[in-house]
Structure formats: structure tokens, C-alpha cells
């Protein structure tokens, strides 16, 4: 039996695939890495650790004679010292809302450095990678939008400069 809890968190997107899926490793996945202040992250980290503790307890109950340490998966967050980054994902395109409570259209590309609220479901698991917890996006409200264009991801981010030296290979 898996443990799951619905929570809401606020932060700044550092890696953002909310308007189109990331297809770099096969099937498209919507995801965002959210940077959260240490103070705001502590409650969420505590909740995630409790979910993992429940998974450990269930595993010990299922295999009472096992004495070897249980394998743990990497947590879905990293403490960077100044902040904590959480990794959220979804197989399905999440609904995106603006501050005005209006749905954001599919033509708006949400980029990194946008600030947002994310409703997520934290779900414990016990898989071959170990015991852990996954954060599933349930909905997103964009607070401050940094917008880009889907076609601009591969273009040069620098302005054209006159008289620039061209290097020959």
C-alpha cells in the first residue's frame, strides 16, 4: 500500500517543462524543478521523510526477518545550502492558472525563473531502485510569468554584434 499526501508549495522554476513535455529520454514528461527557500522547504521535507518512514515500516512488516539495511532511492529534493530544489513531474499536461485565476492558454510558454505555486501529490513507493517518494504535479498557478517561445529554445541567446571577429576552424 502506498502513502500519498496532497500539498502546495511556492518557489521559482529552475528547469521547466510545463507547457510542452520533455521528450529527451523517450515518452514525454511534464516536469519542473522548483527552488524553494529553506524556511518554506522544511515542512515539505519533513512530510516526505515521514512518507519514506512509513514505506520502511511497511517493508519491515512484510519481511520481519530481514536484517540487511533497506535500499533507499534518491529523494526528490536537494538541499543546495541557500535553498532546496524539488523535482515534480506528470505524465499528463497540468492545468496552468494565472494569478487572476484564469487558465493560461496552450500558446503561452512558461520558462525558468517563473515563480509559481504547485499543488502536488507526494506518493511513497518501494521499487527496485529502493524506497522513496515521488512528487506528482496536480496543478500550477503562475505568480510571475517568464515567457518564451517554444521555437526559441535552440536559437542563439546573444544579440548580433557588428564587427565581431569570426573564428575559422
mmCIF file with all atom_site columns, C-alpha atoms in Angstrom:
data_model
loop_
_atom_site.group_PDB
_atom_site.id
_atom_site.type_symbol
_atom_site.label_atom_id
_atom_site.label_alt_id
_atom_site.label_comp_id
_atom_site.label_asym_id
_atom_site.label_entity_id
_atom_site.label_seq_id
_atom_site.pdbx_PDB_ins_code
_atom_site.Cartn_x
_atom_site.Cartn_y
_atom_site.Cartn_z
_atom_site.occupancy
_atom_site.B_iso_or_equiv
_atom_site.pdbx_formal_charge
_atom_site.auth_seq_id
_atom_site.auth_comp_id
_atom_site.auth_asym_id
_atom_site.auth_atom_id
_atom_site.pdbx_PDB_model_num
ATOM 1   C CA . UNK A 1 1   ? 0.000  0.000   0.000   1.00 0.00 ? 1   UNK A CA 1
ATOM 2   C CA . UNK A 1 2   ? 1.452  3.354   -0.976  1.00 0.00 ? 2   UNK A CA 1
ATOM 3   C CA . UNK A 1 3   ? 1.284  6.518   1.086   1.00 0.00 ? 3   UNK A CA 1
ATOM 4   C CA . UNK A 1 4   ? 0.229  9.754   -0.591  1.00 0.00 ? 4   UNK A CA 1
ATOM 5   C CA . UNK A 1 5   ? -0.368 13.295  0.598   1.00 0.00 ? 5   UNK A CA 1
ATOM 6   C CA . UNK A 1 6   ? -1.557 16.406  -1.273  1.00 0.00 ? 6   UNK A CA 1
ATOM 7   C CA . UNK A 1 7   ? 0.458  19.590  -0.576  1.00 0.00 ? 7   UNK A CA 1
ATOM 8   C CA . UNK A 1 8   ? 1.002  23.096  -2.005  1.00 0.00 ? 8   UNK A CA 1
ATOM 9   C CA . UNK A 1 9   ? 4.439  24.738  -2.404  1.00 0.00 ? 9   UNK A CA 1
ATOM 10  C CA . UNK A 1 10  ? 5.751  28.071  -3.743  1.00 0.00 ? 10  UNK A CA 1
ATOM 11  C CA . UNK A 1 11  ? 9.043  28.747  -5.499  1.00 0.00 ? 11  UNK A CA 1
ATOM 12  C CA . UNK A 1 12  ? 10.959 29.712  -8.626  1.00 0.00 ? 12  UNK A CA 1
ATOM 13  C CA . UNK A 1 13  ? 11.262 27.349  -11.587 1.00 0.00 ? 13  UNK A CA 1
ATOM 14  C CA . UNK A 1 14  ? 14.850 26.388  -12.374 1.00 0.00 ? 14  UNK A CA 1
ATOM 15  C CA . UNK A 1 15  ? 14.041 23.775  -15.022 1.00 0.00 ? 15  UNK A CA 1
ATOM 16  C CA . UNK A 1 16  ? 10.594 23.993  -16.600 1.00 0.00 ? 16  UNK A CA 1
ATOM 17  C CA . UNK A 1 17  ? 8.643  21.742  -18.959 1.00 0.00 ? 17  UNK A CA 1
ATOM 18  C CA . UNK A 1 18  ? 5.062  22.661  -18.073 1.00 0.00 ? 18  UNK A CA 1
ATOM 19  C CA . UNK A 1 19  ? 3.690  23.818  -21.432 1.00 0.00 ? 19  UNK A CA 1
ATOM 20  C CA . UNK A 1 20  ? 5.341  21.115  -23.542 1.00 0.00 ? 20  UNK A CA 1
ATOM 21  C CA . UNK A 1 21  ? 6.735  17.754  -22.437 1.00 0.00 ? 21  UNK A CA 1
ATOM 22  C CA . UNK A 1 22  ? 10.410 16.932  -22.114 1.00 0.00 ? 22  UNK A CA 1
ATOM 23  C CA . UNK A 1 23  ? 10.970 14.187  -24.686 1.00 0.00 ? 23  UNK A CA 1
ATOM 24  C CA . UNK A 1 24  ? 14.731 13.845  -24.262 1.00 0.00 ? 24  UNK A CA 1
ATOM 25  C CA . UNK A 1 25  ? 14.510 10.362  -22.736 1.00 0.00 ? 25  UNK A CA 1
ATOM 26  C CA . UNK A 1 26  ? 11.596 8.805   -24.588 1.00 0.00 ? 26  UNK A CA 1
ATOM 27  C CA . UNK A 1 27  ? 7.979  9.343   -23.589 1.00 0.00 ? 27  UNK A CA 1
ATOM 28  C CA . UNK A 1 28  ? 7.189  12.978  -22.909 1.00 0.00 ? 28  UNK A CA 1
ATOM 29  C CA . UNK A 1 29  ? 7.042  14.059  -19.284 1.00 0.00 ? 29  UNK A CA 1
ATOM 30  C CA . UNK A 1 30  ? 5.891  17.394  -17.925 1.00 0.00 ? 30  UNK A CA 1
ATOM 31  C CA . UNK A 1 31  ? 8.190  18.492  -15.139 1.00 0.00 ? 31  UNK A CA 1
ATOM 32  C CA . UNK A 1 32  ? 9.602  21.350  -13.161 1.00 0.00 ? 32  UNK A CA 1
ATOM 33  C CA . UNK A 1 33  ? 12.476 21.768  -10.743 1.00 0.00 ? 33  UNK A CA 1
ATOM 34  C CA . UNK A 1 34  ? 11.327 24.309  -8.190  1.00 0.00 ? 34  UNK A CA 1
ATOM 35  C CA . UNK A 1 35  ? 13.700 26.301  -5.990  1.00 0.00 ? 35  UNK A CA 1
ATOM 36  C CA . UNK A 1 36  ? 12.204 26.938  -2.547  1.00 0.00 ? 36  UNK A CA 1
ATOM 37  C CA . UNK A 1 37  ? 13.586 28.880  0.429   1.00 0.00 ? 37  UNK A CA 1
ATOM 38  C CA . UNK A 1 38  ? 14.997 26.768  3.267   1.00 0.00 ? 38  UNK A CA 1
ATOM 39  C CA . UNK A 1 39  ? 12.319 28.051  5.648   1.00 0.00 ? 39  UNK A CA 1
ATOM 40  C CA . UNK A 1 40  ? 9.460  27.118  3.304   1.00 0.00 ? 40  UNK A CA 1
ATOM 41  C CA . UNK A 1 41  ? 11.023 23.776  2.345   1.00 0.00 ? 41  UNK A CA 1
ATOM 42  C CA . UNK A 1 42  ? 11.407 22.356  5.860   1.00 0.00 ? 42  UNK A CA 1
ATOM 43  C CA . UNK A 1 43  ? 7.716  21.450  6.283   1.00 0.00 ? 43  UNK A CA 1
ATOM 44  C CA . UNK A 1 44  ? 7.701  19.658  2.915   1.00 0.00 ? 44  UNK A CA 1
ATOM 45  C CA . UNK A 1 45  ? 10.931 17.777  3.612   1.00 0.00 ? 45  UNK A CA 1
ATOM 46  C CA . UNK A 1 46  ? 9.538  16.603  6.956   1.00 0.00 ? 46  UNK A CA 1
ATOM 47  C CA . UNK A 1 47  ? 6.378  15.328  5.236   1.00 0.00 ? 47  UNK A CA 1
ATOM 48  C CA . UNK A 1 48  ? 8.423  13.485  2.585   1.00 0.00 ? 48  UNK A CA 1
ATOM 49  C CA . UNK A 1 49  ? 10.636 11.883  5.234   1.00 0.00 ? 49  UNK A CA 1
ATOM 50  C CA . UNK A 1 50  ? 7.504  10.704  7.088   1.00 0.00 ? 50  UNK A CA 1
ATOM 51  C CA . UNK A 1 51  ? 6.209  9.057   3.899   1.00 0.00 ? 51  UNK A CA 1
ATOM 52  C CA . UNK A 1 52  ? 9.542  7.251   3.465   1.00 0.00 ? 52  UNK A CA 1
ATOM 53  C CA . UNK A 1 53  ? 9.467  6.144   7.143   1.00 0.00 ? 53  UNK A CA 1
ATOM 54  C CA . UNK A 1 54  ? 6.022  4.613   6.524   1.00 0.00 ? 54  UNK A CA 1
ATOM 55  C CA . UNK A 1 55  ? 7.371  2.771   3.469   1.00 0.00 ? 55  UNK A CA 1
ATOM 56  C CA . UNK A 1 56  ? 10.256 1.445   5.617   1.00 0.00 ? 56  UNK A CA 1
ATOM 57  C CA . UNK A 1 57  ? 7.823  0.330   8.323   1.00 0.00 ? 57  UNK A CA 1
ATOM 58  C CA . UNK A 1 58  ? 5.642  -1.461  5.761   1.00 0.00 ? 58  UNK A CA 1
ATOM 59  C CA . UNK A 1 59  ? 8.699  -3.227  4.321   1.00 0.00 ? 59  UNK A CA 1
ATOM 60  C CA . UNK A 1 60  ? 9.810  -4.359  7.798   1.00 0.00 ? 60  UNK A CA 1
ATOM 61  C CA . UNK A 1 61  ? 6.285  -5.602  8.492   1.00 0.00 ? 61  UNK A CA 1
ATOM 62  C CA . UNK A 1 62  ? 6.224  -7.519  5.183   1.00 0.00 ? 62  UNK A CA 1
ATOM 63  C CA . UNK A 1 63  ? 9.690  -9.078  5.803   1.00 0.00 ? 63  UNK A CA 1
ATOM 64  C CA . UNK A 1 64  ? 10.155 -9.326  9.583   1.00 0.00 ? 64  UNK A CA 1
ATOM 65  C CA . UNK A 1 65  ? 13.298 -11.488 9.394   1.00 0.00 ? 65  UNK A CA 1
ATOM 66  C CA . UNK A 1 66  ? 15.267 -9.157  7.124   1.00 0.00 ? 66  UNK A CA 1
ATOM 67  C CA . UNK A 1 67  ? 18.263 -7.641  8.899   1.00 0.00 ? 67  UNK A CA 1
ATOM 68  C CA . UNK A 1 68  ? 20.097 -6.059  5.952   1.00 0.00 ? 68  UNK A CA 1
ATOM 69  C CA . UNK A 1 69  ? 19.692 -2.290  5.590   1.00 0.00 ? 69  UNK A CA 1
ATOM 70  C CA . UNK A 1 70  ? 16.937 -1.282  3.205   1.00 0.00 ? 70  UNK A CA 1
ATOM 71  C CA . UNK A 1 71  ? 17.904 0.348   -0.072  1.00 0.00 ? 71  UNK A CA 1
ATOM 72  C CA . UNK A 1 72  ? 16.786 3.978   -0.372  1.00 0.00 ? 72  UNK A CA 1
ATOM 73  C CA . UNK A 1 73  ? 16.098 5.822   -3.608  1.00 0.00 ? 73  UNK A CA 1
ATOM 74  C CA . UNK A 1 74  ? 17.362 9.355   -4.119  1.00 0.00 ? 74  UNK A CA 1
ATOM 75  C CA . UNK A 1 75  ? 14.946 11.858  -2.600  1.00 0.00 ? 75  UNK A CA 1
ATOM 76  C CA . UNK A 1 76  ? 13.052 14.208  -4.955  1.00 0.00 ? 76  UNK A CA 1
ATOM 77  C CA . UNK A 1 77  ? 14.796 17.215  -3.436  1.00 0.00 ? 77  UNK A CA 1
ATOM 78  C CA . UNK A 1 78  ? 18.319 18.594  -2.999  1.00 0.00 ? 78  UNK A CA 1
ATOM 79  C CA . UNK A 1 79  ? 19.440 20.996  -0.297  1.00 0.00 ? 79  UNK A CA 1
ATOM 80  C CA . UNK A 1 80  ? 21.771 23.470  -2.029  1.00 0.00 ? 80  UNK A CA 1
ATOM 81  C CA . UNK A 1 81  ? 22.646 25.316  1.178   1.00 0.00 ? 81  UNK A CA 1
ATOM 82  C CA . UNK A 1 82  ? 20.790 28.540  0.362   1.00 0.00 ? 82  UNK A CA 1
ATOM 83  C CA . UNK A 1 83  ? 17.608 26.841  -0.829  1.00 0.00 ? 83  UNK A CA 1
ATOM 84  C CA . UNK A 1 84  ? 16.084 23.461  -1.632  1.00 0.00 ? 84  UNK A CA 1
ATOM 85  C CA . UNK A 1 85  ? 15.180 22.299  -5.141  1.00 0.00 ? 85  UNK A CA 1
ATOM 86  C CA . UNK A 1 86  ? 12.242 19.912  -5.529  1.00 0.00 ? 86  UNK A CA 1
ATOM 87  C CA . UNK A 1 87  ? 11.582 17.820  -8.647  1.00 0.00 ? 87  UNK A CA 1
ATOM 88  C CA . UNK A 1 88  ? 7.958  17.444  -9.730  1.00 0.00 ? 88  UNK A CA 1
ATOM 89  C CA . UNK A 1 89  ? 6.608  15.601  -12.757 1.00 0.00 ? 89  UNK A CA 1
ATOM 90  C CA . UNK A 1 90  ? 3.489  14.363  -14.515 1.00 0.00 ? 90  UNK A CA 1
ATOM 91  C CA . UNK A 1 91  ? 2.694  12.154  -17.490 1.00 0.00 ? 91  UNK A CA 1
ATOM 92  C CA . UNK A 1 92  ? -0.227 14.478  -18.232 1.00 0.00 ? 92  UNK A CA 1
ATOM 93  C CA . UNK A 1 93  ? -0.173 18.173  -19.098 1.00 0.00 ? 93  UNK A CA 1
ATOM 94  C CA . UNK A 1 94  ? -1.042 20.040  -15.907 1.00 0.00 ? 94  UNK A CA 1
ATOM 95  C CA . UNK A 1 95  ? -3.612 22.829  -15.853 1.00 0.00 ? 95  UNK A CA 1
ATOM 96  C CA . UNK A 1 96  ? -1.863 26.177  -15.611 1.00 0.00 ? 96  UNK A CA 1
ATOM 97  C CA . UNK A 1 97  ? -3.538 29.124  -13.947 1.00 0.00 ? 97  UNK A CA 1
ATOM 98  C CA . UNK A 1 98  ? -2.560 32.781  -13.690 1.00 0.00 ? 98  UNK A CA 1
ATOM 99  C CA . UNK A 1 99  ? -2.662 34.978  -10.603 1.00 0.00 ? 99  UNK A CA 1
ATOM 100 C CA . UNK A 1 100 ? -6.046 36.230  -11.796 1.00 0.00 ? 100 UNK A CA 1
ATOM 101 C CA . UNK A 1 101 ? -7.456 32.664  -11.534 1.00 0.00 ? 101 UNK A CA 1
ATOM 102 C CA . UNK A 1 102 ? -7.811 32.412  -15.317 1.00 0.00 ? 102 UNK A CA 1
ATOM 103 C CA . UNK A 1 103 ? -6.475 29.406  -17.167 1.00 0.00 ? 103 UNK A CA 1
ATOM 104 C CA . UNK A 1 104 ? -3.274 30.045  -19.109 1.00 0.00 ? 104 UNK A CA 1
ATOM 105 C CA . UNK A 1 105 ? -3.641 29.181  -22.785 1.00 0.00 ? 105 UNK A CA 1
ATOM 106 C CA . UNK A 1 106 ? -1.629 26.492  -24.570 1.00 0.00 ? 106 UNK A CA 1
ATOM 107 C CA . UNK A 1 107 ? 0.176  29.149  -26.645 1.00 0.00 ? 107 UNK A CA 1
ATOM 108 C CA . UNK A 1 108 ? 1.940  30.584  -23.553 1.00 0.00 ? 108 UNK A CA 1
ATOM 109 C CA . UNK A 1 109 ? 5.376  29.044  -22.940 1.00 0.00 ? 109 UNK A CA 1
ATOM 110 C CA . UNK A 1 110 ? 6.296  29.094  -19.238 1.00 0.00 ? 110 UNK A CA 1
ATOM 111 C CA . UNK A 1 111 ? 10.071 29.316  -18.789 1.00 0.00 ? 111 UNK A CA 1
ATOM 112 C CA . UNK A 1 112 ? 12.547 29.012  -15.966 1.00 0.00 ? 112 UNK A CA 1
ATOM 113 C CA . UNK A 1 113 ? 12.646 31.818  -13.393 1.00 0.00 ? 113 UNK A CA 1
ATOM 114 C CA . UNK A 1 114 ? 8.834  31.971  -13.396 1.00 0.00 ? 114 UNK A CA 1
ATOM 115 C CA . UNK A 1 115 ? 7.516  31.906  -9.833  1.00 0.00 ? 115 UNK A CA 1
ATOM 116 C CA . UNK A 1 116 ? 4.631  29.577  -9.109  1.00 0.00 ? 116 UNK A CA 1
ATOM 117 C CA . UNK A 1 117 ? 2.505  27.646  -6.680  1.00 0.00 ? 117 UNK A CA 1
ATOM 118 C CA . UNK A 1 118 ? 2.369  23.899  -7.290  1.00 0.00 ? 118 UNK A CA 1
ATOM 119 C CA . UNK A 1 119 ? -0.244 21.544  -5.892  1.00 0.00 ? 119 UNK A CA 1
ATOM 120 C CA . UNK A 1 120 ? 1.396  18.144  -5.750  1.00 0.00 ? 120 UNK A CA 1
ATOM 121 C CA . UNK A 1 121 ? 0.737  14.637  -4.581  1.00 0.00 ? 121 UNK A CA 1
ATOM 122 C CA . UNK A 1 122 ? 3.594  13.012  -2.693  1.00 0.00 ? 122 UNK A CA 1
ATOM 123 C CA . UNK A 1 123 ? 3.413  9.241   -3.114  1.00 0.00 ? 123 UNK A CA 1
ATOM 124 C CA . UNK A 1 124 ? 5.657  6.686   -1.465  1.00 0.00 ? 124 UNK A CA 1
ATOM 125 C CA . UNK A 1 125 ? 6.993  3.677   -3.335  1.00 0.00 ? 125 UNK A CA 1
ATOM 126 C CA . UNK A 1 126 ? 9.041  0.515   -2.931  1.00 0.00 ? 126 UNK A CA 1
ATOM 127 C CA . UNK A 1 127 ? 10.726 -0.368  -6.227  1.00 0.00 ? 127 UNK A CA 1
ATOM 128 C CA . UNK A 1 128 ? 13.968 -1.925  -7.399  1.00 0.00 ? 128 UNK A CA 1
ATOM 129 C CA . UNK A 1 129 ? 15.699 1.474   -7.056  1.00 0.00 ? 129 UNK A CA 1
ATOM 130 C CA . UNK A 1 130 ? 14.761 1.443   -3.377  1.00 0.00 ? 130 UNK A CA 1
ATOM 131 C CA . UNK A 1 131 ? 12.252 3.006   -1.044  1.00 0.00 ? 131 UNK A CA 1
ATOM 132 C CA . UNK A 1 132 ? 11.336 6.563   -1.862  1.00 0.00 ? 132 UNK A CA 1
ATOM 133 C CA . UNK A 1 133 ? 8.751  9.168   -2.675  1.00 0.00 ? 133 UNK A CA 1
ATOM 134 C CA . UNK A 1 134 ? 7.648  10.782  -5.952  1.00 0.00 ? 134 UNK A CA 1
ATOM 135 C CA . UNK A 1 135 ? 6.129  14.249  -6.378  1.00 0.00 ? 135 UNK A CA 1
ATOM 136 C CA . UNK A 1 136 ? 3.295  14.366  -8.929  1.00 0.00 ? 136 UNK A CA 1
ATOM 137 C CA . UNK A 1 137 ? 2.055  17.728  -10.272 1.00 0.00 ? 137 UNK A CA 1
ATOM 138 C CA . UNK A 1 138 ? -1.675 18.224  -9.731  1.00 0.00 ? 138 UNK A CA 1
ATOM 139 C CA . UNK A 1 139 ? -1.988 21.868  -10.779 1.00 0.00 ? 139 UNK A CA 1
ATOM 140 C CA . UNK A 1 140 ? 0.075  25.046  -11.175 1.00 0.00 ? 140 UNK A CA 1
ATOM 141 C CA . UNK A 1 141 ? -0.653 28.715  -10.553 1.00 0.00 ? 141 UNK A CA 1
ATOM 142 C CA . UNK A 1 142 ? 1.870  31.056  -12.144 1.00 0.00 ? 142 UNK A CA 1
ATOM 143 C CA . UNK A 1 143 ? 2.672  34.048  -9.931  1.00 0.00 ? 143 UNK A CA 1
ATOM 144 C CA . UNK A 1 144 ? 5.283  35.889  -12.040 1.00 0.00 ? 144 UNK A CA 1
ATOM 145 C CA . UNK A 1 145 ? 5.486  34.601  -15.607 1.00 0.00 ? 145 UNK A CA 1
ATOM 146 C CA . UNK A 1 146 ? 8.727  34.469  -17.562 1.00 0.00 ? 146 UNK A CA 1
ATOM 147 C CA . UNK A 1 147 ? 7.543  33.709  -21.052 1.00 0.00 ? 147 UNK A CA 1
ATOM 148 C CA . UNK A 1 148 ? 9.428  32.389  -24.043 1.00 0.00 ? 148 UNK A CA 1
ATOM 149 C CA . UNK A 1 149 ? 8.675  30.745  -27.336 1.00 0.00 ? 149 UNK A CA 1
ATOM 150 C CA . UNK A 1 150 ? 8.863  27.051  -27.986 1.00 0.00 ? 150 UNK A CA 1
ATOM 151 C CA . UNK A 1 151 ? 10.842 27.632  -31.183 1.00 0.00 ? 151 UNK A CA 1
ATOM 152 C CA . UNK A 1 152 ? 13.425 29.800  -29.426 1.00 0.00 ? 152 UNK A CA 1
ATOM 153 C CA . UNK A 1 153 ? 14.921 27.060  -27.283 1.00 0.00 ? 153 UNK A CA 1
ATOM 154 C CA . UNK A 1 154 ? 17.613 26.197  -29.817 1.00 0.00 ? 154 UNK A CA 1
ATOM 155 C CA . UNK A 1 155 ? 18.402 29.688  -31.066 1.00 0.00 ? 155 UNK A CA 1
ATOM 156 C CA . UNK A 1 156 ? 21.381 31.795  -30.061 1.00 0.00 ? 156 UNK A CA 1
ATOM 157 C CA . UNK A 1 157 ? 20.618 33.804  -26.908 1.00 0.00 ? 157 UNK A CA 1
ATOM 158 C CA . UNK A 1 158 ? 23.144 36.554  -27.759 1.00 0.00 ? 158 UNK A CA 1
ATOM 159 C CA . UNK A 1 159 ? 22.396 39.640  -29.872 1.00 0.00 ? 159 UNK A CA 1
ATOM 160 C CA . UNK A 1 160 ? 24.067 40.008  -33.245 1.00 0.00 ? 160 UNK A CA 1
ATOM 161 C CA . UNK A 1 161 ? 27.125 42.224  -32.902 1.00 0.00 ? 161 UNK A CA 1
ATOM 162 C CA . UNK A 1 162 ? 28.603 44.262  -35.716 1.00 0.00 ? 162 UNK A CA 1
ATOM 163 C CA . UNK A 1 163 ? 32.332 43.954  -36.359 1.00 0.00 ? 163 UNK A CA 1
ATOM 164 C CA . UNK A 1 164 ? 32.632 40.750  -34.321 1.00 0.00 ? 164 UNK A CA 1
ATOM 165 C CA . UNK A 1 165 ? 35.569 38.503  -35.045 1.00 0.00 ? 165 UNK A CA 1
ATOM 166 C CA . UNK A 1 166 ? 34.702 35.309  -36.883 1.00 0.00 ? 166 UNK A CA 1
ATOM 167 C CA . UNK A 1 167 ? 36.888 32.383  -35.907 1.00 0.00 ? 167 UNK A CA 1
ATOM 168 C CA . UNK A 1 168 ? 37.842 29.853  -38.556 1.00 0.00 ? 168 UNK A CA 1
ATOM 169 C CA . UNK A 1 169 ? 38.253 26.238  -37.614 1.00 0.00 ? 169 UNK A CA 1
#
